Amino acid sequence: MGHESLFAARDLAVLYDWLQETGELYLDLDRPHSGGSNSSAHFVHSLAELRGIVSRETWPEVVISIFRAKQYPLRGIADDRLLAAALEQIGDRQSFGILSLGDGPLDPCRDLGWGDGHEELRKEFARLEGRQILVGQDPYDYGSSETFFNTPEAVFVVKFYQHPAPYVSKNRTSYAPFDAAPDRYRPHVDFW
């Protein structure tokens, strides 16, 4: 089934430029009306990886949010040094999440832990000691899907729903650099 058709060349141009800035994008793939745990997180390092993820998705409805800024920026082995950095960057009484990367570049991340505040952060680090982890705030802890939909310079959002009738909604319909020079992006988006 796949959802690669949801991305137009101008969408890919935006994401290509963001990848050039940051080297990776955080993708949240939500599956509305699926019940239970209905979303997965991915770190995307290329448009080819993005295509691989969205083309494998079989759920008929999706909300795909792709964040421009680096998410879960504290990375490494769960040890005292990484804990000290986390305690410095994450305020006490502030929520946090801990992830591990999937087994392959197209596999979703795994939630390893979460909490609110320094005491819980210390407990999670003790439990995960020696493991490779990524630590930070889940972007949904400080924004909602609607908030992100209204911030196209920070988050690219595309929604595809089947009911009551199939429709696609995006939070941006143009991209000035692409509109001004589409040929500049052809080598990067034509494979799509």
PDB file of C-alpha atoms in Angstrom:
ATOM      1  CA  MET A   1       0.000   0.000   0.000  1.00  0.00           C
ATOM      2  CA  GLY A   2       2.521   2.636   1.128  1.00  0.00           C
ATOM      3  CA  HIS A   3       2.129   6.368   1.524  1.00  0.00           C
ATOM      4  CA  GLU A   4       4.984   7.730  -0.581  1.00  0.00           C
ATOM      5  CA  SER A   5       2.429   9.348  -2.903  1.00  0.00           C
ATOM      6  CA  LEU A   6       1.604  11.817  -0.100  1.00  0.00           C
ATOM      7  CA  PHE A   7       4.890  13.639  -0.769  1.00  0.00           C
ATOM      8  CA  ALA A   8       5.139  16.108  -3.643  1.00  0.00           C
ATOM      9  CA  ALA A   9       8.472  17.251  -5.084  1.00  0.00           C
ATOM     10  CA  ARG A  10       8.263  20.551  -3.142  1.00  0.00           C
ATOM     11  CA  ASP A  11       7.713  18.595   0.107  1.00  0.00           C
ATOM     12  CA  LEU A  12      10.817  16.561  -0.606  1.00  0.00           C
ATOM     13  CA  ALA A  13      12.755  19.758  -1.376  1.00  0.00           C
ATOM     14  CA  VAL A  14      11.892  21.139   2.064  1.00  0.00           C
ATOM     15  CA  LEU A  15      12.959  17.917   3.746  1.00  0.00           C
ATOM     16  CA  TYR A  16      16.127  17.709   1.657  1.00  0.00           C
ATOM     17  CA  ASP A  17      17.131  21.206   2.785  1.00  0.00           C
ATOM     18  CA  TRP A  18      16.375  20.371   6.406  1.00  0.00           C
ATOM     19  CA  LEU A  19      18.517  17.238   6.136  1.00  0.00           C
ATOM     20  CA  GLN A  20      21.376  19.351   4.773  1.00  0.00           C
ATOM     21  CA  GLU A  21      21.079  21.603   7.852  1.00  0.00           C
ATOM     22  CA  THR A  22      20.828  18.970  10.577  1.00  0.00           C
ATOM     23  CA  GLY A  23      21.901  15.600   9.144  1.00  0.00           C
ATOM     24  CA  GLU A  24      18.776  13.901  10.475  1.00  0.00           C
ATOM     25  CA  LEU A  25      15.072  14.415  10.913  1.00  0.00           C
ATOM     26  CA  TYR A  26      12.758  12.996  13.557  1.00  0.00           C
ATOM     27  CA  LEU A  27       9.670  11.379  12.045  1.00  0.00           C
ATOM     28  CA  ASP A  28       6.577  10.537  14.048  1.00  0.00           C
ATOM     29  CA  LEU A  29       4.228   8.222  12.155  1.00  0.00           C
ATOM     30  CA  ASP A  30       0.794   8.155  13.773  1.00  0.00           C
ATOM     31  CA  ARG A  31      -1.898   5.665  12.790  1.00  0.00           C
ATOM     32  CA  PRO A  32      -5.283   7.218  13.656  1.00  0.00           C
ATOM     33  CA  HIS A  33      -8.136   4.925  14.640  1.00  0.00           C
ATOM     34  CA  SER A  34      -5.794   1.963  15.141  1.00  0.00           C
ATOM     35  CA  GLY A  35      -6.273   1.586  18.894  1.00  0.00           C
ATOM     36  CA  GLY A  36      -3.513   0.933  21.390  1.00  0.00           C
ATOM     37  CA  SER A  37      -0.002   2.117  20.661  1.00  0.00           C
ATOM     38  CA  ASN A  38      -0.575   3.764  17.337  1.00  0.00           C
ATOM     39  CA  SER A  39       2.589   5.683  16.529  1.00  0.00           C
ATOM     40  CA  SER A  40       6.214   5.007  15.834  1.00  0.00           C
ATOM     41  CA  ALA A  41       9.269   7.245  15.878  1.00  0.00           C
ATOM     42  CA  HIS A  42      12.128   7.137  13.402  1.00  0.00           C
ATOM     43  CA  PHE A  43      15.333   9.058  12.847  1.00  0.00           C
ATOM     44  CA  VAL A  44      15.706   9.706   9.123  1.00  0.00           C
ATOM     45  CA  HIS A  45      19.121  10.456   7.577  1.00  0.00           C
ATOM     46  CA  SER A  46      18.152  10.584   3.902  1.00  0.00           C
ATOM     47  CA  LEU A  47      15.181  10.916   1.617  1.00  0.00           C
ATOM     48  CA  ALA A  48      15.751   7.285   0.624  1.00  0.00           C
ATOM     49  CA  GLU A  49      15.233   6.227   4.257  1.00  0.00           C
ATOM     50  CA  LEU A  50      12.093   8.362   4.442  1.00  0.00           C
ATOM     51  CA  ARG A  51      10.739   6.697   1.308  1.00  0.00           C
ATOM     52  CA  GLY A  52      11.547   3.280   2.720  1.00  0.00           C
ATOM     53  CA  ILE A  53       9.607   4.001   5.912  1.00  0.00           C
ATOM     54  CA  VAL A  54       6.506   5.543   4.354  1.00  0.00           C
ATOM     55  CA  SER A  55       6.341   3.046   1.487  1.00  0.00           C
ATOM     56  CA  ARG A  56       6.269   0.119   3.948  1.00  0.00           C
ATOM     57  CA  GLU A  57       3.409   1.576   5.995  1.00  0.00           C
ATOM     58  CA  THR A  58       0.198  -0.388   5.483  1.00  0.00           C
ATOM     59  CA  TRP A  59      -2.202   1.324   7.879  1.00  0.00           C
ATOM     60  CA  PRO A  60      -4.801   3.083   5.691  1.00  0.00           C
ATOM     61  CA  GLU A  61      -4.755   6.415   7.586  1.00  0.00           C
ATOM     62  CA  VAL A  62      -1.639   8.253   8.738  1.00  0.00           C
ATOM     63  CA  VAL A  63      -0.431  11.492  10.224  1.00  0.00           C
ATOM     64  CA  ILE A  64       3.253  11.993   9.473  1.00  0.00           C
ATOM     65  CA  SER A  65       5.096  14.722  11.379  1.00  0.00           C
ATOM     66  CA  ILE A  66       8.723  15.417  10.487  1.00  0.00           C
ATOM     67  CA  PHE A  67      10.652  17.724  12.800  1.00  0.00           C
ATOM     68  CA  ARG A  68      13.346  20.077  11.546  1.00  0.00           C
ATOM     69  CA  ALA A  69      15.262  20.460  14.831  1.00  0.00           C
ATOM     70  CA  LYS A  70      17.304  17.609  16.252  1.00  0.00           C
ATOM     71  CA  GLN A  71      15.259  15.626  18.762  1.00  0.00           C
ATOM     72  CA  TYR A  72      16.579  13.514  21.648  1.00  0.00           C
ATOM     73  CA  PRO A  73      19.954  15.269  21.382  1.00  0.00           C
ATOM     74  CA  LEU A  74      21.677  13.567  24.313  1.00  0.00           C
ATOM     75  CA  ARG A  75      23.126  10.329  22.974  1.00  0.00           C
ATOM     76  CA  GLY A  76      25.544   7.696  24.072  1.00  0.00           C
ATOM     77  CA  ILE A  77      26.050   5.030  26.697  1.00  0.00           C
ATOM     78  CA  ALA A  78      23.918   5.415  29.830  1.00  0.00           C
ATOM     79  CA  ASP A  79      26.639   6.326  32.313  1.00  0.00           C
ATOM     80  CA  ASP A  80      27.501   9.064  34.809  1.00  0.00           C
ATOM     81  CA  ARG A  81      28.808  11.409  32.119  1.00  0.00           C
ATOM     82  CA  LEU A  82      25.640  11.238  29.995  1.00  0.00           C
ATOM     83  CA  LEU A  83      23.504  11.494  33.141  1.00  0.00           C
ATOM     84  CA  ALA A  84      25.333  14.687  34.150  1.00  0.00           C
ATOM     85  CA  ALA A  85      24.645  16.184  30.727  1.00  0.00           C
ATOM     86  CA  ALA A  86      20.980  15.140  30.946  1.00  0.00           C
ATOM     87  CA  LEU A  87      20.593  16.644  34.407  1.00  0.00           C
ATOM     88  CA  GLU A  88      22.047  19.887  33.087  1.00  0.00           C
ATOM     89  CA  GLN A  89      19.839  20.093  29.988  1.00  0.00           C
ATOM     90  CA  ILE A  90      16.578  18.688  31.368  1.00  0.00           C
ATOM     91  CA  GLY A  91      15.086  20.737  34.165  1.00  0.00           C
ATOM     92  CA  ASP A  92      13.811  19.201  37.368  1.00  0.00           C
ATOM     93  CA  ARG A  93      10.086  18.461  37.056  1.00  0.00           C
ATOM     94  CA  GLN A  94      10.471  18.490  33.275  1.00  0.00           C
ATOM     95  CA  SER A  95       9.331  15.456  31.322  1.00  0.00           C
ATOM     96  CA  PHE A  96      11.834  13.354  29.385  1.00  0.00           C
ATOM     97  CA  GLY A  97      11.945  10.276  27.235  1.00  0.00           C
ATOM     98  CA  ILE A  98      14.619   7.684  26.570  1.00  0.00           C
ATOM     99  CA  LEU A  99      14.804   5.823  23.275  1.00  0.00           C
ATOM    100  CA  SER A 100      17.001   3.305  21.543  1.00  0.00           C
ATOM    101  CA  LEU A 101      17.404   3.108  17.797  1.00  0.00           C
ATOM    102  CA  GLY A 102      15.676   0.354  15.878  1.00  0.00           C
ATOM    103  CA  ASP A 103      17.585  -2.672  14.632  1.00  0.00           C
ATOM    104  CA  GLY A 104      17.886  -1.211  11.121  1.00  0.00           C
ATOM    105  CA  PRO A 105      17.636   2.201   9.468  1.00  0.00           C
ATOM    106  CA  LEU A 106      13.954   1.695   8.589  1.00  0.00           C
ATOM    107  CA  ASP A 107      12.955   0.202  11.938  1.00  0.00           C
ATOM    108  CA  PRO A 108      11.216   2.381  14.529  1.00  0.00           C
ATOM    109  CA  CYS A 109      12.860   3.470  17.749  1.00  0.00           C
ATOM    110  CA  ARG A 110      12.007   1.686  20.974  1.00  0.00           C
ATOM    111  CA  ASP A 111      10.796   3.492  24.088  1.00  0.00           C
ATOM    112  CA  LEU A 112      13.099   2.509  26.912  1.00  0.00           C
ATOM    113  CA  GLY A 113      11.921   4.875  29.609  1.00  0.00           C
ATOM    114  CA  TRP A 114      10.389   8.185  30.536  1.00  0.00           C
ATOM    115  CA  GLY A 115       9.560  10.287  33.521  1.00  0.00           C
ATOM    116  CA  ASP A 116       9.275  13.712  35.066  1.00  0.00           C
ATOM    117  CA  GLY A 117      12.189  15.231  36.899  1.00  0.00           C
ATOM    118  CA  HIS A 118      15.671  14.481  38.039  1.00  0.00           C
ATOM    119  CA  GLU A 119      14.835  11.735  40.515  1.00  0.00           C
ATOM    120  CA  GLU A 120      13.117   9.668  37.838  1.00  0.00           C
ATOM    121  CA  LEU A 121      15.898  10.479  35.374  1.00  0.00           C
ATOM    122  CA  ARG A 122      18.489   9.063  37.800  1.00  0.00           C
ATOM    123  CA  LYS A 123      16.387   5.914  38.315  1.00  0.00           C
ATOM    124  CA  GLU A 124      16.011   5.363  34.573  1.00  0.00           C
ATOM    125  CA  PHE A 125      19.754   5.804  34.016  1.00  0.00           C
ATOM    126  CA  ALA A 126      20.526   3.297  36.778  1.00  0.00           C
ATOM    127  CA  ARG A 127      18.124   0.799  35.181  1.00  0.00           C
ATOM    128  CA  LEU A 128      19.594   1.326  31.698  1.00  0.00           C
ATOM    129  CA  GLU A 129      23.258   1.575  32.708  1.00  0.00           C
ATOM    130  CA  GLY A 130      25.615   0.551  29.929  1.00  0.00           C
ATOM    131  CA  ARG A 131      22.995   0.668  27.156  1.00  0.00           C
ATOM    132  CA  GLN A 132      23.152   2.898  24.089  1.00  0.00           C
ATOM    133  CA  ILE A 133      20.390   5.500  24.506  1.00  0.00           C
ATOM    134  CA  LEU A 134      18.953   8.772  23.209  1.00  0.00           C
ATOM    135  CA  VAL A 135      17.546  11.199  25.777  1.00  0.00           C
ATOM    136  CA  GLY A 136      15.360  14.274  25.412  1.00  0.00           C
ATOM    137  CA  GLN A 137      11.844  15.566  25.458  1.00  0.00           C
ATOM    138  CA  ASP A 138       9.221  13.986  23.290  1.00  0.00           C
ATOM    139  CA  PRO A 139       8.160  16.861  21.041  1.00  0.00           C
ATOM    140  CA  TYR A 140       4.521  16.022  21.807  1.00  0.00           C
ATOM    141  CA  ASP A 141       5.163  16.871  25.463  1.00  0.00           C
ATOM    142  CA  TYR A 142       5.332  20.541  24.490  1.00  0.00           C
ATOM    143  CA  GLY A 143       3.071  20.657  21.451  1.00  0.00           C
ATOM    144  CA  SER A 144       0.137  18.943  19.827  1.00  0.00           C
ATOM    145  CA  SER A 145      -0.527  17.756  16.323  1.00  0.00           C
ATOM    146  CA  GLU A 146      -2.521  20.945  15.744  1.00  0.00           C
ATOM    147  CA  THR A 147       0.273  23.131  17.155  1.00  0.00           C
ATOM    148  CA  PHE A 148       2.753  21.472  14.823  1.00  0.00           C
ATOM    149  CA  PHE A 149       0.382  21.788  11.899  1.00  0.00           C
ATOM    150  CA  ASN A 150       0.534  25.557  12.406  1.00  0.00           C
ATOM    151  CA  THR A 151       4.351  25.738  12.470  1.00  0.00           C
ATOM    152  CA  PRO A 152       5.476  24.669   8.974  1.00  0.00           C
ATOM    153  CA  GLU A 153       8.957  26.158   9.421  1.00  0.00           C
ATOM    154  CA  ALA A 154       9.615  23.745  12.303  1.00  0.00           C
ATOM    155  CA  VAL A 155       7.540  20.680  11.447  1.00  0.00           C
ATOM    156  CA  PHE A 156       6.314  19.243   8.151  1.00  0.00           C
ATOM    157  CA  VAL A 157       2.933  17.546   8.640  1.00  0.00           C
ATOM    158  CA  VAL A 158       0.914  15.505   6.179  1.00  0.00           C
ATOM    159  CA  LYS A 159      -2.377  13.861   7.137  1.00  0.00           C
ATOM    160  CA  PHE A 160      -4.223  11.216   5.160  1.00  0.00           C
ATOM    161  CA  TYR A 161      -7.688  10.128   6.283  1.00  0.00           C
ATOM    162  CA  GLN A 162     -10.160   7.768   4.620  1.00  0.00           C
ATOM    163  CA  HIS A 163     -13.364   8.854   6.388  1.00  0.00           C
ATOM    164  CA  PRO A 164     -15.791  10.370   5.770  1.00  0.00           C
ATOM    165  CA  ALA A 165     -14.109  10.625   2.348  1.00  0.00           C
ATOM    166  CA  PRO A 166     -10.406  10.244   1.450  1.00  0.00           C
ATOM    167  CA  TYR A 167      -8.476  13.477   1.853  1.00  0.00           C
ATOM    168  CA  VAL A 168      -4.931  14.738   2.273  1.00  0.00           C
ATOM    169  CA  SER A 169      -4.020  17.773   4.320  1.00  0.00           C
ATOM    170  CA  LYS A 170      -0.561  19.369   4.590  1.00  0.00           C
ATOM    171  CA  ASN A 171       0.717  22.255   6.640  1.00  0.00           C
ATOM    172  CA  ARG A 172       2.546  23.773   3.681  1.00  0.00           C
ATOM    173  CA  THR A 173       1.596  24.054   0.048  1.00  0.00           C
ATOM    174  CA  SER A 174       4.619  25.887  -1.305  1.00  0.00           C
ATOM    175  CA  TYR A 175       8.340  26.192  -0.755  1.00  0.00           C
ATOM    176  CA  ALA A 176       9.911  29.356  -2.148  1.00  0.00           C
ATOM    177  CA  PRO A 177      13.369  27.865  -2.889  1.00  0.00           C
ATOM    178  CA  PHE A 178      11.757  25.015  -4.847  1.00  0.00           C
ATOM    179  CA  ASP A 179       9.301  27.321  -6.599  1.00  0.00           C
ATOM    180  CA  ALA A 180      12.185  29.593  -7.657  1.00  0.00           C
ATOM    181  CA  ALA A 181      14.570  26.841  -8.816  1.00  0.00           C
ATOM    182  CA  PRO A 182      12.951  23.396  -9.108  1.00  0.00           C
ATOM    183  CA  ASP A 183      15.807  22.056 -11.255  1.00  0.00           C
ATOM    184  CA  ARG A 184      18.176  22.510  -8.324  1.00  0.00           C
ATOM    185  CA  TYR A 185      16.256  19.772  -6.465  1.00  0.00           C
ATOM    186  CA  ARG A 186      15.686  17.311  -9.327  1.00  0.00           C
ATOM    187  CA  PRO A 187      18.769  15.170  -8.618  1.00  0.00           C
ATOM    188  CA  HIS A 188      17.605  14.771  -5.016  1.00  0.00           C
ATOM    189  CA  VAL A 189      13.881  14.139  -5.514  1.00  0.00           C
ATOM    190  CA  ASP A 190      13.418  12.470  -8.914  1.00  0.00           C
ATOM    191  CA  PHE A 191      14.078   8.976  -7.527  1.00  0.00           C
ATOM    192  CA  TRP A 192      10.940   9.249  -5.414  1.00  0.00           C
TER     193      TRP A 192
END
